[in-house]
PDB file of N, CA, C and O in Angstrom, chain B, residues numbered from 101:
ATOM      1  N   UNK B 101     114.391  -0.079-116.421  1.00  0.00           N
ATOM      2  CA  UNK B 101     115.297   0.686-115.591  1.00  0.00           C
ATOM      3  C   UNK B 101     114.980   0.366-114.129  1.00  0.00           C
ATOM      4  O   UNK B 101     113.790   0.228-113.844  1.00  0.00           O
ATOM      5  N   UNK B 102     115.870   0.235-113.200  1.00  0.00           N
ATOM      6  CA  UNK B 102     115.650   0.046-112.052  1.00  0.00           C
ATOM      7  C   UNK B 102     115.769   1.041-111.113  1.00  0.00           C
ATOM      8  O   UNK B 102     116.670   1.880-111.138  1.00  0.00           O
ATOM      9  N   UNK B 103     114.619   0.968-110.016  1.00  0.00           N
ATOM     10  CA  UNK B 103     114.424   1.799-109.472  1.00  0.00           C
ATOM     11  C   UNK B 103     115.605   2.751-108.769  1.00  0.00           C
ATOM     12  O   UNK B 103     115.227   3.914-108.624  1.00  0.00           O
ATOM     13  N   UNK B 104     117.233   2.425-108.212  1.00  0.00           N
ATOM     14  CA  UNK B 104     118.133   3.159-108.264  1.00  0.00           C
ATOM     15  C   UNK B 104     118.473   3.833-109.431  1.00  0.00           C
ATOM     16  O   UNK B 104     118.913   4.971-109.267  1.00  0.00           O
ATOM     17  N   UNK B 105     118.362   3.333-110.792  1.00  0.00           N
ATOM     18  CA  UNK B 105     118.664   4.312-111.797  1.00  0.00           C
ATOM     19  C   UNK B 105     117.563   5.051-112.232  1.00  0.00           C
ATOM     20  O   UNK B 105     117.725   6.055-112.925  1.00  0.00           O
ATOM     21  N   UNK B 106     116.643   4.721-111.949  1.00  0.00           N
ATOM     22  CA  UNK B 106     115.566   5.939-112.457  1.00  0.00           C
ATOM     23  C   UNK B 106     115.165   6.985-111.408  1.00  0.00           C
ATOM     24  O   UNK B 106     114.324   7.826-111.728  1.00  0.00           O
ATOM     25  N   UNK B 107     115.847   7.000-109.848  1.00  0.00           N
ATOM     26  CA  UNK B 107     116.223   7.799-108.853  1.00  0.00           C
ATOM     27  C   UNK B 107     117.268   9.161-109.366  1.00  0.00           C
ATOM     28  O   UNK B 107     117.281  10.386-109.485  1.00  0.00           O
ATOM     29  N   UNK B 108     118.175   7.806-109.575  1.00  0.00           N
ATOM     30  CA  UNK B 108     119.994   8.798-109.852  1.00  0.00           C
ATOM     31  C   UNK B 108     118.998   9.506-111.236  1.00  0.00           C
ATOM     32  O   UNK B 108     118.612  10.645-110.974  1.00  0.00           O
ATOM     33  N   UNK B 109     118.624   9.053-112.420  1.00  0.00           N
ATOM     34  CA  UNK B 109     118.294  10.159-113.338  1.00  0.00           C
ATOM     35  C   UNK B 109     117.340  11.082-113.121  1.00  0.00           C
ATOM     36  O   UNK B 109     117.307  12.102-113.810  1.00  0.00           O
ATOM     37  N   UNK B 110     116.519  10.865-112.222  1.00  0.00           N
ATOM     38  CA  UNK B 110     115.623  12.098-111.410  1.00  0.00           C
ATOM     39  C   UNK B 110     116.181  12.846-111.326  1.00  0.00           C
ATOM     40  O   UNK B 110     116.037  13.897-111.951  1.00  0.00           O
ATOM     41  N   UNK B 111     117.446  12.488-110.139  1.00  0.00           N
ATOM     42  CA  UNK B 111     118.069  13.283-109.635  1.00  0.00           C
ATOM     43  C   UNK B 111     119.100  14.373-110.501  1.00  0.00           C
ATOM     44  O   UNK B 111     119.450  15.458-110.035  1.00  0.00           O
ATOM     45  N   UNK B 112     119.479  13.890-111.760  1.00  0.00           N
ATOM     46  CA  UNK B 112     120.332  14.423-112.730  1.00  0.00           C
ATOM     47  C   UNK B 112     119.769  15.262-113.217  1.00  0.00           C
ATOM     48  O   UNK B 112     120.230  16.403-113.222  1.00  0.00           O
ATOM     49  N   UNK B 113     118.556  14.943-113.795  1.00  0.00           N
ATOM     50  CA  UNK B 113     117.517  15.633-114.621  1.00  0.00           C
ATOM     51  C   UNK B 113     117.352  17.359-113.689  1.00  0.00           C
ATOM     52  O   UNK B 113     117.609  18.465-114.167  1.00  0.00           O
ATOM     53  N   UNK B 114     116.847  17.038-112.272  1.00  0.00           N
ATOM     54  CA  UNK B 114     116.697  17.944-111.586  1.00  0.00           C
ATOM     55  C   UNK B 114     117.542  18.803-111.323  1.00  0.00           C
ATOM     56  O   UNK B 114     117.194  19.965-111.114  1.00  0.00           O
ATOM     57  N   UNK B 115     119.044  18.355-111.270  1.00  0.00           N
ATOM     58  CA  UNK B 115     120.156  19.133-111.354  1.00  0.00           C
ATOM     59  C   UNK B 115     120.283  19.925-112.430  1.00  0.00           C
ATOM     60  O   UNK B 115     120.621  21.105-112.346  1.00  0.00           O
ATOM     61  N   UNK B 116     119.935  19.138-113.855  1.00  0.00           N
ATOM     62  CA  UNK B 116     120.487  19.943-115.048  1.00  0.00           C
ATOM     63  C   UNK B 116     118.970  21.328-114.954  1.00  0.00           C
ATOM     64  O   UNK B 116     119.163  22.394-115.538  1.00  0.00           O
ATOM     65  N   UNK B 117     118.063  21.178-114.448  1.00  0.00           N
ATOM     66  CA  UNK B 117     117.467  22.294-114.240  1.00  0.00           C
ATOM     67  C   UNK B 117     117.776  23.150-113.564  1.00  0.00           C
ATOM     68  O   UNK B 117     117.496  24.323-113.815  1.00  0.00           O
ATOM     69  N   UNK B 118     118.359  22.807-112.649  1.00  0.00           N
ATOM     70  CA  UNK B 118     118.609  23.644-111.421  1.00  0.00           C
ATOM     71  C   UNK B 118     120.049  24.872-112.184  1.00  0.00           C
ATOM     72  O   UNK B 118     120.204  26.079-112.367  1.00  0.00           O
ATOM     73  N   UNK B 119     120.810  23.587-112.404  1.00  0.00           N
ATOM     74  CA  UNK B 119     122.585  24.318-113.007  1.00  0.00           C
ATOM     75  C   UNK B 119     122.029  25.411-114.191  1.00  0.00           C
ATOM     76  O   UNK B 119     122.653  26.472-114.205  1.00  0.00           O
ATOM     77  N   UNK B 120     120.991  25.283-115.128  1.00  0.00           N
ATOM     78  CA  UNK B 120     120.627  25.734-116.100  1.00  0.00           C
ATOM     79  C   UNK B 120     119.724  27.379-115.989  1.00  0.00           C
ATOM     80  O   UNK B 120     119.676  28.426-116.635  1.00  0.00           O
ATOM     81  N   UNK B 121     119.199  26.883-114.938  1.00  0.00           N
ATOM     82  CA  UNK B 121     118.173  27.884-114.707  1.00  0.00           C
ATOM     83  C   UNK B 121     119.739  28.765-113.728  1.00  0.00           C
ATOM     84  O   UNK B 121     119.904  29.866-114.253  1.00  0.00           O
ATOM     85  N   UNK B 122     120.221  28.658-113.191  1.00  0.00           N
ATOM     86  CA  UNK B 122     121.275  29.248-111.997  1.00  0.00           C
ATOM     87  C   UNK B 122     121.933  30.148-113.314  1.00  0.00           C
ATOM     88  O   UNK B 122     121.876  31.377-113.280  1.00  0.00           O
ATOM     89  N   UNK B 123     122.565  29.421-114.484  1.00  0.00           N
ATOM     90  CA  UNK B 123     123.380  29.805-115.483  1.00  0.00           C
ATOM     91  C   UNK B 123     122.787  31.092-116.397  1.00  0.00           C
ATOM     92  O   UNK B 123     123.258  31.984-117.102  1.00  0.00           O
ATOM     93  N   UNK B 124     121.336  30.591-115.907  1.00  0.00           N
ATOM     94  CA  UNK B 124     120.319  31.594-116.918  1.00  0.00           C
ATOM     95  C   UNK B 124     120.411  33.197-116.298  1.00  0.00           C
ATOM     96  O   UNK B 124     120.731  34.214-116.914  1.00  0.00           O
ATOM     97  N   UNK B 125     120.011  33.052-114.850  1.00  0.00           N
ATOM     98  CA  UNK B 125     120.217  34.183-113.935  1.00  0.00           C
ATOM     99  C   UNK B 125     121.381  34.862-113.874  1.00  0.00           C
ATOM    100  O   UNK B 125     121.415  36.076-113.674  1.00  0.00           O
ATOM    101  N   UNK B 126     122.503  34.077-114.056  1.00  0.00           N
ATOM    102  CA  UNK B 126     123.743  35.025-113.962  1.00  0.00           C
ATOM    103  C   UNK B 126     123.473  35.799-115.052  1.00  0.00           C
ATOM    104  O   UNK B 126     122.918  36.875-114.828  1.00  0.00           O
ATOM    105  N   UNK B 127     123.803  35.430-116.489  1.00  0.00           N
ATOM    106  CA  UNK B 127     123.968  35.682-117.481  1.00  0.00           C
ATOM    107  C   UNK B 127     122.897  36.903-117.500  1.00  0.00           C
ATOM    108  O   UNK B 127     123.282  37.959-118.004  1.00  0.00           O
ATOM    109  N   UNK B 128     121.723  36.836-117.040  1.00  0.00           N
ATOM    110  CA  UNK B 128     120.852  38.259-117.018  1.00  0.00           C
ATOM    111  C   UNK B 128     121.591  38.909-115.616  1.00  0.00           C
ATOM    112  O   UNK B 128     121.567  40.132-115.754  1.00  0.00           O
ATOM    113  N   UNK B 129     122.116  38.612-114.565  1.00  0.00           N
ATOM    114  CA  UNK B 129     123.062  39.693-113.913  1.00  0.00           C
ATOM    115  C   UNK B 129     124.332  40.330-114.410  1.00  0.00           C
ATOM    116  O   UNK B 129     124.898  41.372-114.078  1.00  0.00           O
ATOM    117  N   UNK B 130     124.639  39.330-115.373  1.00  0.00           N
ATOM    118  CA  UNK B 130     125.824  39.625-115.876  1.00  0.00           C
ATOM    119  C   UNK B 130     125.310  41.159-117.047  1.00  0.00           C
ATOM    120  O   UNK B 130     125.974  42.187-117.179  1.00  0.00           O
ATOM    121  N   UNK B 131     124.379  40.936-117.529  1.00  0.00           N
ATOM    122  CA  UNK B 131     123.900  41.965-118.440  1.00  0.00           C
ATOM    123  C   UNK B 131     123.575  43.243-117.896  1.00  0.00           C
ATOM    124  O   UNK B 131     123.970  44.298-118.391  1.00  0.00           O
ATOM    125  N   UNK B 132     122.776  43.144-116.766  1.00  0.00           N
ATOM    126  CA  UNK B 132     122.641  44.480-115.672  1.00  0.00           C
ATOM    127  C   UNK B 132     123.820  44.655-115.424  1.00  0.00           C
ATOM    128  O   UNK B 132     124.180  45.343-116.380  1.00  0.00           O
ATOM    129  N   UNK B 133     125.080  44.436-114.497  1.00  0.00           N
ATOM    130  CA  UNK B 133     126.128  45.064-114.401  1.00  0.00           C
ATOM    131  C   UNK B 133     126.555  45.584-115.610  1.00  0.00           C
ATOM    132  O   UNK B 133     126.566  46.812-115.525  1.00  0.00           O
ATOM    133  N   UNK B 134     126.917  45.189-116.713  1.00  0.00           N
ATOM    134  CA  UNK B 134     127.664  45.595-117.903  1.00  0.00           C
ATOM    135  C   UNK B 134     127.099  47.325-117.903  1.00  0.00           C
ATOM    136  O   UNK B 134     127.733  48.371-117.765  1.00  0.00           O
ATOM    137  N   UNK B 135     125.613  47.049-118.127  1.00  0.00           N
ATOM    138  CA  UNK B 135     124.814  48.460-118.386  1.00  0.00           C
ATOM    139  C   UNK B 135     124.908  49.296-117.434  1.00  0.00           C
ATOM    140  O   UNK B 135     124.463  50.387-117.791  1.00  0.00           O
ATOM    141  N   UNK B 136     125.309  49.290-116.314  1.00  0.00           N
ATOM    142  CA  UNK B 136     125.983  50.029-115.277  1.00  0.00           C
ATOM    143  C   UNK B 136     127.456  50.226-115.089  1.00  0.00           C
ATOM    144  O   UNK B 136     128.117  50.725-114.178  1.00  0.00           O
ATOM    145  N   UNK B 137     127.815  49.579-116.442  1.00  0.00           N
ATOM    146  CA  UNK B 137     129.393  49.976-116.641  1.00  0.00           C
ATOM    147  C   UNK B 137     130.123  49.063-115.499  1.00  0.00           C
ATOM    148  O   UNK B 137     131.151  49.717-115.327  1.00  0.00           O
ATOM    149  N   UNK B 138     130.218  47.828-114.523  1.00  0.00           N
ATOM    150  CA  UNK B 138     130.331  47.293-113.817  1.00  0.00           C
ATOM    151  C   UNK B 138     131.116  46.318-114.684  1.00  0.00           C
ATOM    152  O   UNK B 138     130.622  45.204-114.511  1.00  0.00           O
ATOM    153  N   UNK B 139     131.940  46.275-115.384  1.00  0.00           N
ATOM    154  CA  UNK B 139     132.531  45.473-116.188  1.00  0.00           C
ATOM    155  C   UNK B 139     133.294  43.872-115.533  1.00  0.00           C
ATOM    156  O   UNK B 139     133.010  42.716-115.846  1.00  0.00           O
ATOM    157  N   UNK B 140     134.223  44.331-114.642  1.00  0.00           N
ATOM    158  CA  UNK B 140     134.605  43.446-113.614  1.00  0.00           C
ATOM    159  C   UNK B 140     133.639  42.334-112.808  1.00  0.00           C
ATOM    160  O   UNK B 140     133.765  41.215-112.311  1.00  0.00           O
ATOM    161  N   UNK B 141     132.651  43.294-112.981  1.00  0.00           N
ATOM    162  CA  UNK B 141     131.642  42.089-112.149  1.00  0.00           C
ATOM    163  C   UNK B 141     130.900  41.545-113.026  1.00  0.00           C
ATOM    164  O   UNK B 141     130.320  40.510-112.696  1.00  0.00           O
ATOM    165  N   UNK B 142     130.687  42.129-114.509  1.00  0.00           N
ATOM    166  CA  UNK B 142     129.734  41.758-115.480  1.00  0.00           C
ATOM    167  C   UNK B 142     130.542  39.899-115.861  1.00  0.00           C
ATOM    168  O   UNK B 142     130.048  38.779-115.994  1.00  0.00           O
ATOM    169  N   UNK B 143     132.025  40.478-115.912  1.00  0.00           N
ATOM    170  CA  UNK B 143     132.883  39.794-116.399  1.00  0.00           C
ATOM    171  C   UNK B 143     132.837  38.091-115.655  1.00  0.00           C
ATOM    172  O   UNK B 143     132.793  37.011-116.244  1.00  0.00           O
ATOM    173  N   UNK B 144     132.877  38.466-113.721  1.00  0.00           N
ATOM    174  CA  UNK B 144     132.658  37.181-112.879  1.00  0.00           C
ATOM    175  C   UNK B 144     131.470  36.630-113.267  1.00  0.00           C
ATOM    176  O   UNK B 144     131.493  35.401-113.321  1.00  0.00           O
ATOM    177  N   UNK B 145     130.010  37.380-113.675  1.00  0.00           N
ATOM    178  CA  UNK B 145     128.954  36.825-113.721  1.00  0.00           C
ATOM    179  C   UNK B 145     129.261  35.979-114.628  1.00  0.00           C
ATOM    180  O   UNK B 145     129.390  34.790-114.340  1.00  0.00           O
ATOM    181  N   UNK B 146     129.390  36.323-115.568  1.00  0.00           N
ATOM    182  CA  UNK B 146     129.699  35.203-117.282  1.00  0.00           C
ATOM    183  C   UNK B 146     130.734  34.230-116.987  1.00  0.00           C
ATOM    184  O   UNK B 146     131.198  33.376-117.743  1.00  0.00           O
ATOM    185  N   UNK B 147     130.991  34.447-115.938  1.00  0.00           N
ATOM    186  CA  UNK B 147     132.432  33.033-116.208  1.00  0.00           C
ATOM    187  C   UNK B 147     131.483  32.113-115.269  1.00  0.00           C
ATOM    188  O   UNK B 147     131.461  30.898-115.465  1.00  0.00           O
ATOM    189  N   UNK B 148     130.836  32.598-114.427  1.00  0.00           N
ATOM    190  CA  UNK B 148     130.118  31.908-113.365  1.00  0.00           C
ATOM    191  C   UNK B 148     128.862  31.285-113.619  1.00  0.00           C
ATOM    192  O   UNK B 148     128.385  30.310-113.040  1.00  0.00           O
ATOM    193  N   UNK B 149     128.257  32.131-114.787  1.00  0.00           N
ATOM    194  CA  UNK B 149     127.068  31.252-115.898  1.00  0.00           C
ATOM    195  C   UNK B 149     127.814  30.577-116.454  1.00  0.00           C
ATOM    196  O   UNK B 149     127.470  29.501-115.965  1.00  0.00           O
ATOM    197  N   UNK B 150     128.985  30.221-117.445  1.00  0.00           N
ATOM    198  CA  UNK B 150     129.806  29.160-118.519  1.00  0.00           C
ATOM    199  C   UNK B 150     129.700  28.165-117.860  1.00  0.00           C
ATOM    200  O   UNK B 150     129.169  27.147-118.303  1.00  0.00           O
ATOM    201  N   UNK B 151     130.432  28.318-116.055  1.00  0.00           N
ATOM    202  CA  UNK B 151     130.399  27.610-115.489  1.00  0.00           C
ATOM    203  C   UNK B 151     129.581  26.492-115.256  1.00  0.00           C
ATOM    204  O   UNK B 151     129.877  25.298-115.227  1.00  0.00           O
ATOM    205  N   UNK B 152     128.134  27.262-115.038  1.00  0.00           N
ATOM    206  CA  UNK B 152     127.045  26.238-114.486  1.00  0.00           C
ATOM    207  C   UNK B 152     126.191  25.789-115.961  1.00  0.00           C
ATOM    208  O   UNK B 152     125.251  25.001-116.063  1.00  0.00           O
ATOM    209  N   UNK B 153     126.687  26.367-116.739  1.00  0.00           N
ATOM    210  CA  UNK B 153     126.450  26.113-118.928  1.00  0.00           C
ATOM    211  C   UNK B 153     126.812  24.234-118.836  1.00  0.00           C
ATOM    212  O   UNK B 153     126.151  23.263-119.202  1.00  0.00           O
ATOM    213  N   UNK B 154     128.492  24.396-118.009  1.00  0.00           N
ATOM    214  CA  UNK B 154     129.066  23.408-119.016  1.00  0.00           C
ATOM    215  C   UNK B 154     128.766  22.214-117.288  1.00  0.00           C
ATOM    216  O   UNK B 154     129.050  21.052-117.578  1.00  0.00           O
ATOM    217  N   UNK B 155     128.562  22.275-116.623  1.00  0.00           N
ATOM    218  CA  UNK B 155     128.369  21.359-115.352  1.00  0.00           C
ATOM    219  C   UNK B 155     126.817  20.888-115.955  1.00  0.00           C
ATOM    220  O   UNK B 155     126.451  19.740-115.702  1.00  0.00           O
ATOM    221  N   UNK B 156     125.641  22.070-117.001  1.00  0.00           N
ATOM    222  CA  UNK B 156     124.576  21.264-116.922  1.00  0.00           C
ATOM    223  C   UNK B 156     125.123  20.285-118.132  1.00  0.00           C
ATOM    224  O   UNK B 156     124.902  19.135-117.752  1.00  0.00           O
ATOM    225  N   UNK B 157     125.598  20.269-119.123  1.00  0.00           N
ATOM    226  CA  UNK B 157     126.261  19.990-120.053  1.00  0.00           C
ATOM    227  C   UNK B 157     127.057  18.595-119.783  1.00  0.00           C
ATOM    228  O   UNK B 157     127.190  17.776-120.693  1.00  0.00           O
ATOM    229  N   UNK B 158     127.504  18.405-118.663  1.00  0.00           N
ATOM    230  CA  UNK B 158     127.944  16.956-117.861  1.00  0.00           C
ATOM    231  C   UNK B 158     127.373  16.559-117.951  1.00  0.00           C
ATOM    232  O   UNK B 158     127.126  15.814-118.900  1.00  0.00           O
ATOM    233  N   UNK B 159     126.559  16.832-116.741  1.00  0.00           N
ATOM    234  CA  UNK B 159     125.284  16.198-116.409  1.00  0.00           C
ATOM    235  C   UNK B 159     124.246  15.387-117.599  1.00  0.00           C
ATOM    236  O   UNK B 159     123.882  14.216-117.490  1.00  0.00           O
ATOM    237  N   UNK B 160     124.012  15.985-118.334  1.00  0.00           N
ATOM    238  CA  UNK B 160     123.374  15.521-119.721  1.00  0.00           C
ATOM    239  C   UNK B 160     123.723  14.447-120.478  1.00  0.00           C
ATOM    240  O   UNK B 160     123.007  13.691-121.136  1.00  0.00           O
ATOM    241  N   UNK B 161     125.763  14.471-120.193  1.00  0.00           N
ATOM    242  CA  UNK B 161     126.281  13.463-120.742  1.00  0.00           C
ATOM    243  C   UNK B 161     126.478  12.489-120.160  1.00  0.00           C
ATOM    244  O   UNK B 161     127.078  11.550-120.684  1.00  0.00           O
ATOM    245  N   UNK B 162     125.952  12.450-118.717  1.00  0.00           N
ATOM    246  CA  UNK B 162     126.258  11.389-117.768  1.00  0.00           C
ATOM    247  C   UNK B 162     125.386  10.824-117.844  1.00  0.00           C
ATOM    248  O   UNK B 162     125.502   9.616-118.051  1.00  0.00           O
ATOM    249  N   UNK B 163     123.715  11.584-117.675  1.00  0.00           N
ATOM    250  CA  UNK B 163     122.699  11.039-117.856  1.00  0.00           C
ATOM    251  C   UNK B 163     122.522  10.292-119.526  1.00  0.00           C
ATOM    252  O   UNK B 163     121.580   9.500-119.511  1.00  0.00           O
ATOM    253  N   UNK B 164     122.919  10.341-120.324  1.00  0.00           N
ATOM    254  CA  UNK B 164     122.884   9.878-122.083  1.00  0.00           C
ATOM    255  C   UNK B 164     123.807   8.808-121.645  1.00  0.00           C
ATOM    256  O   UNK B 164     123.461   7.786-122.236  1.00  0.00           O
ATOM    257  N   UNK B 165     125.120   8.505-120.656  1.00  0.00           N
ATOM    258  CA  UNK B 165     125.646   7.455-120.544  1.00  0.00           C
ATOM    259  C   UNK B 165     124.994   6.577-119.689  1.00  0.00           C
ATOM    260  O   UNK B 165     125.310   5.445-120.056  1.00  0.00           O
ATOM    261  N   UNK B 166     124.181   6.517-118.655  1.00  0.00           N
ATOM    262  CA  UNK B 166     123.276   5.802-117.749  1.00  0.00           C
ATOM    263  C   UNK B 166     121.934   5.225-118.492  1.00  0.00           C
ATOM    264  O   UNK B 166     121.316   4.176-118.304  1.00  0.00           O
ATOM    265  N   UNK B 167     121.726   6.254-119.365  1.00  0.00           N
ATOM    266  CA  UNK B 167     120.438   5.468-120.365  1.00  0.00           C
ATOM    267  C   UNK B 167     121.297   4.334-121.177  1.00  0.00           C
ATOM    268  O   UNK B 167     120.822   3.201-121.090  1.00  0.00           O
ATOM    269  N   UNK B 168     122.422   4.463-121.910  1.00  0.00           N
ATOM    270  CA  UNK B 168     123.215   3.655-122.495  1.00  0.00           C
ATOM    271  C   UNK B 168     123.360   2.430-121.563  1.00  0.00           C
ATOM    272  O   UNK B 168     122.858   1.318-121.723  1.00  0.00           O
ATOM    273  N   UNK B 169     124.145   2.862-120.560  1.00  0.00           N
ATOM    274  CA  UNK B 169     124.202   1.384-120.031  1.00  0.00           C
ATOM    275  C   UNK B 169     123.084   0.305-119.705  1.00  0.00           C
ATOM    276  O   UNK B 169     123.165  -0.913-119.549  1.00  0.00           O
ATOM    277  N   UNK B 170     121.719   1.428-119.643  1.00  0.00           N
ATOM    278  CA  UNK B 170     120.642   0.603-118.812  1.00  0.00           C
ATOM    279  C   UNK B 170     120.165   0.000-120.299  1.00  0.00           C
ATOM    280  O   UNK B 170     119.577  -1.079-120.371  1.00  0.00           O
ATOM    281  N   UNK B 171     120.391   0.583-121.148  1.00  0.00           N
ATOM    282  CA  UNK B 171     119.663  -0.184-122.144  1.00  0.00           C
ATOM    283  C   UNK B 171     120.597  -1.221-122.594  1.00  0.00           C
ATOM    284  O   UNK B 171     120.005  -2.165-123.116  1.00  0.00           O
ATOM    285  N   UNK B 172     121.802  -1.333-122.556  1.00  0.00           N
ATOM    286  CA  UNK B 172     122.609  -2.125-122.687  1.00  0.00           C
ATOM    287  C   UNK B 172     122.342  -3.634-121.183  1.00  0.00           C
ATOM    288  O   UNK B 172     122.586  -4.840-121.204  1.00  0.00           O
ATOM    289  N   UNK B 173     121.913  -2.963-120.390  1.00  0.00           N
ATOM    290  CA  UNK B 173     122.290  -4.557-119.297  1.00  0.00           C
ATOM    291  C   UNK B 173     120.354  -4.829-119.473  1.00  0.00           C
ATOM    292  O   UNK B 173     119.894  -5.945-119.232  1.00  0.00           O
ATOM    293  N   UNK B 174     119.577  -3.848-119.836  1.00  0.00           N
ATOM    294  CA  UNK B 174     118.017  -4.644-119.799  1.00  0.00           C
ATOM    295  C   UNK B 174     117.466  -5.061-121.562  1.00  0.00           C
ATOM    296  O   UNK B 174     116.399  -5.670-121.640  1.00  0.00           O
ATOM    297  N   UNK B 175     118.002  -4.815-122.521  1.00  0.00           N
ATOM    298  CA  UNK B 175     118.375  -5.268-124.072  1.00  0.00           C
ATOM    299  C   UNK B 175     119.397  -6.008-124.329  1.00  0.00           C
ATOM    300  O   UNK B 175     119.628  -6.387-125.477  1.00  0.00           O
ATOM    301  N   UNK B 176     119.935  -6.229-123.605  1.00  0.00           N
ATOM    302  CA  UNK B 176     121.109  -6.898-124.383  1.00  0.00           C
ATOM    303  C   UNK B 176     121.772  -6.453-125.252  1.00  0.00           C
ATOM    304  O   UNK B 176     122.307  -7.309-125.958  1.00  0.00           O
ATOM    305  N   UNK B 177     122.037  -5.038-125.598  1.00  0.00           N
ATOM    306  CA  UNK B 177     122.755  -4.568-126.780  1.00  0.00           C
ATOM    307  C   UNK B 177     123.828  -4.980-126.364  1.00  0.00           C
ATOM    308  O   UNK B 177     124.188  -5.845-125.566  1.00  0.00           O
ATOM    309  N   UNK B 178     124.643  -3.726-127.468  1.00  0.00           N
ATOM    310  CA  UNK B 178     126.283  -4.445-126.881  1.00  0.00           C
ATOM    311  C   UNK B 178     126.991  -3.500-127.911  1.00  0.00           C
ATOM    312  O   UNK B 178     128.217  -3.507-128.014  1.00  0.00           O
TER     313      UNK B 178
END
């Protein structure tokens, strides 16, 4: 892997922590509002965790396509 792609997947990797852990926090804010009967806001939290669910969820698949290619142009697969 070359050193720009093993940067960019740093960098992915670090994101899908970041989006994941962000997604994790709502979803426990989203649970405190509910229990305060805050339904409306319980409701934004959860769409706003799915949100950062399915962006780490990209990310994962972008990074699984960058390992693909790299093993494809430094193997020769095909």
């Amino acid at each position: 892997m070359t050193d720009a792609h093993r940067q960019l997947a740093d960098a992915m990797i670090a994101e899908i922590v970041e989006q994941e852990s962000m997604a994790h926090e709502l979803a426990e804010f989203a649970d405190l509002m509910e229990a305060d009967d805050h339904h409306a806001t319980a409701a934004t939290f959860r769409s706003m965790s799915r949100s950062r669910r399915v962006k780490g969820m990209e990310l994962r698949g972008n990074l699984a396509a960058l390992e693909v290619a790299n093993h494809d142009a430094t193997e020769g697969g095909g």
